[in-house]
CSV table of C-alpha atoms in Angstrom, one decimal:
chain,number,residue,atom,x,y,z
Y,16,UNK,CA,0.0,0.0,0.0
Y,17,UNK,CA,1.3,3.4,-0.9
Y,18,UNK,CA,1.8,6.0,1.8
Y,19,UNK,CA,-0.7,8.4,0.3
Y,20,UNK,CA,-3.3,5.6,0.4
Y,21,UNK,CA,-2.6,5.0,4.1
Y,22,UNK,CA,-3.0,8.7,4.9
Y,23,UNK,CA,-6.3,8.7,3.0
Y,24,UNK,CA,-7.5,5.6,4.8
Y,25,UNK,CA,-6.6,7.2,8.2
Y,26,UNK,CA,-8.7,10.3,7.5
Y,27,UNK,CA,-11.6,8.3,6.0
Y,28,UNK,CA,-11.7,6.3,9.2
Y,29,UNK,CA,-11.6,9.5,11.2
Y,30,UNK,CA,-14.6,10.8,9.1
Y,31,UNK,CA,-16.5,7.6,9.6
Y,32,UNK,CA,-15.8,7.6,13.3
Y,33,UNK,CA,-17.1,11.2,13.5
Y,34,UNK,CA,-20.3,10.0,11.7
Y,35,UNK,CA,-20.8,7.2,14.2
Y,36,UNK,CA,-20.5,9.6,17.2
Y,37,UNK,CA,-22.8,12.1,15.5
Y,38,UNK,CA,-25.5,9.5,15.0
Y,39,UNK,CA,-25.0,8.4,18.6
Y,40,UNK,CA,-25.5,12.0,19.9
Y,41,UNK,CA,-28.5,12.6,17.6
Y,42,UNK,CA,-30.2,9.4,18.8
Y,43,UNK,CA,-29.6,10.3,22.5
Y,44,UNK,CA,-31.0,13.8,21.9
Y,45,UNK,CA,-34.0,12.5,20.0
Y,46,UNK,CA,-34.8,9.9,22.6
Y,47,UNK,CA,-34.5,12.4,25.5
Y,48,UNK,CA,-36.5,15.1,23.6
Y,49,UNK,CA,-39.4,12.7,23.0
Y,50,UNK,CA,-39.2,11.5,26.6
Y,51,UNK,CA,-39.3,15.0,27.9
Y,52,UNK,CA,-42.2,16.0,25.8
Y,53,UNK,CA,-44.4,13.2,26.9
Y,54,UNK,CA,-46.9,14.1,29.6
Y,55,UNK,CA,-48.4,10.7,30.6
Y,56,UNK,CA,-46.3,8.0,32.3
Y,57,UNK,CA,-45.9,4.8,30.2
Y,58,UNK,CA,-43.9,2.1,31.9
Y,59,UNK,CA,-44.1,-0.3,28.9
Y,60,UNK,CA,-43.0,2.4,26.5
Y,61,UNK,CA,-40.1,3.3,28.9
Y,62,UNK,CA,-39.0,-0.4,29.1
Y,63,UNK,CA,-39.2,-0.8,25.3
Y,64,UNK,CA,-37.4,2.5,24.7
Y,65,UNK,CA,-34.7,1.4,27.1
Y,66,UNK,CA,-34.3,-2.0,25.5
Y,67,UNK,CA,-34.1,-0.5,22.0
Y,68,UNK,CA,-31.7,2.2,23.1
Y,69,UNK,CA,-29.4,-0.4,24.8
Y,70,UNK,CA,-29.4,-2.5,21.6
Y,71,UNK,CA,-28.6,0.5,19.5
Y,72,UNK,CA,-25.9,1.7,22.0
Y,73,UNK,CA,-24.3,-1.8,22.0
Y,74,UNK,CA,-24.0,-2.0,18.3
Y,75,UNK,CA,-22.9,1.6,18.0
Y,76,UNK,CA,-20.2,1.1,20.6
Y,77,UNK,CA,-19.0,-2.0,18.9
Y,78,UNK,CA,-18.7,-0.2,15.5
Y,79,UNK,CA,-16.9,2.7,17.2
Y,80,UNK,CA,-14.6,0.4,19.1
Y,81,UNK,CA,-13.7,-1.6,16.0
Y,82,UNK,CA,-13.1,1.4,13.9
Y,83,UNK,CA,-11.0,3.0,16.6
Y,84,UNK,CA,-8.8,-0.1,16.7
Y,85,UNK,CA,-8.5,-0.1,12.9
Y,86,UNK,CA,-7.7,3.6,12.9
Y,87,UNK,CA,-5.1,3.1,15.6
Y,88,UNK,CA,-3.5,0.3,13.5
Y,89,UNK,CA,-3.5,2.6,10.5
Y,90,UNK,CA,-1.7,5.3,12.5
Y,91,UNK,CA,0.9,2.9,13.8
Y,92,UNK,CA,1.5,1.8,10.2
Y,93,UNK,CA,1.9,5.4,9.1
Y,94,UNK,CA,4.4,6.0,12.0
Y,95,UNK,CA,6.4,2.9,11.1
Y,96,UNK,CA,6.3,3.4,7.3
Y,97,UNK,CA,9.7,2.8,5.7
Y,98,UNK,CA,10.0,5.6,3.2
Y,99,UNK,CA,13.1,3.9,1.6
Y,100,UNK,CA,10.8,1.3,0.2
Y,101,UNK,CA,8.5,3.9,-1.4
Y,102,UNK,CA,8.6,4.7,-5.1
Y,103,UNK,CA,10.6,7.8,-5.9
Y,104,UNK,CA,7.5,9.7,-7.0
Y,105,UNK,CA,6.0,9.1,-3.5
Y,106,UNK,CA,8.9,10.5,-1.6
Y,107,UNK,CA,8.1,14.2,-2.2
Y,108,UNK,CA,5.4,14.6,0.4
Y,109,UNK,CA,6.2,11.7,2.8
Y,110,UNK,CA,9.0,13.3,4.7
Y,111,UNK,CA,7.1,16.6,5.1
Y,112,UNK,CA,4.0,14.7,6.3
Y,113,UNK,CA,6.0,12.6,8.7
Y,114,UNK,CA,7.7,15.7,10.2
Y,115,UNK,CA,4.9,18.2,10.3
Y,116,UNK,CA,1.6,16.4,10.4
Y,117,UNK,CA,2.2,12.9,11.8
Y,118,UNK,CA,3.2,14.2,15.2
Y,119,UNK,CA,-0.2,15.9,15.6
Y,120,UNK,CA,-2.2,12.7,15.0
Y,121,UNK,CA,-3.1,11.0,18.2
Y,122,UNK,CA,-5.2,7.9,18.6
Y,123,UNK,CA,-7.8,7.3,21.2
Y,124,UNK,CA,-7.5,4.1,23.2
Y,125,UNK,CA,-10.4,1.7,22.4
Y,126,UNK,CA,-10.8,1.1,26.2
Y,127,UNK,CA,-11.3,4.8,26.8
Y,128,UNK,CA,-13.8,5.0,24.0
Y,129,UNK,CA,-15.7,2.0,25.5
Y,130,UNK,CA,-15.7,3.5,29.0
Y,131,UNK,CA,-16.9,6.9,27.7
Y,132,UNK,CA,-19.7,5.3,25.7
Y,133,UNK,CA,-20.9,3.2,28.6
Y,134,UNK,CA,-20.9,6.2,30.9
Y,135,UNK,CA,-22.9,8.2,28.4
Y,136,UNK,CA,-25.3,5.2,28.0
Y,137,UNK,CA,-25.8,5.0,31.8
Y,138,UNK,CA,-26.5,8.7,32.1
Y,139,UNK,CA,-28.9,8.5,29.2
Y,140,UNK,CA,-30.9,5.6,30.7
Y,141,UNK,CA,-30.9,7.3,34.2
Y,142,UNK,CA,-32.2,10.5,32.5
Y,143,UNK,CA,-34.8,8.6,30.5
Y,144,UNK,CA,-36.2,7.0,33.7
Y,145,UNK,CA,-35.9,10.2,35.8
Y,146,UNK,CA,-38.3,11.8,33.2
Y,147,UNK,CA,-40.6,8.7,33.6
Y,148,UNK,CA,-40.6,9.0,37.4
Y,149,UNK,CA,-41.2,12.7,37.2
Y,150,UNK,CA,-44.3,12.1,35.0
Y,151,UNK,CA,-45.6,9.4,37.4
Y,152,UNK,CA,-45.1,11.8,40.4
Y,153,UNK,CA,-46.9,14.6,38.5
Y,154,UNK,CA,-49.8,12.3,37.6
Y,155,UNK,CA,-50.1,11.3,41.3
Y,156,UNK,CA,-50.3,15.0,42.2
Y,157,UNK,CA,-52.9,15.7,39.5
Y,158,UNK,CA,-54.9,12.6,40.6
Y,159,UNK,CA,-54.8,13.7,44.3
Y,160,UNK,CA,-55.9,17.2,43.4
Y,161,UNK,CA,-58.7,15.9,41.2
Y,162,UNK,CA,-59.9,13.4,43.8
Y,163,UNK,CA,-60.5,16.1,46.5
């Protein structure tokens, strides 16, 4: 594989990783927005939403973790690239890239990504159920006032 192709692969992986995180944030925002707008408690709906969210989060985390590991391997390959084995036409930009840009590229450990994702998942589920419990409490207050 040519050096330019490795560089392109690294940045394509970065773009894809950003897309996965964006989808993740949009799903969390949409889920919590819908949960916040509901006025009546719905335990079954809450359970189903939680199960579906956990399934989504699990698959999303797996994709992010796998892509993070692949991106890290690509970065390692870039760092260890032997420019003496490159074609003479490829050498023009390799040394400059290795000196100026390569030191600015930092990978994120897959374990750190997993921990961050799980923490966000837990906060999302707690928030989802806090909204559910708030609706139940408000309904009890409404029922108590209406029953007087």
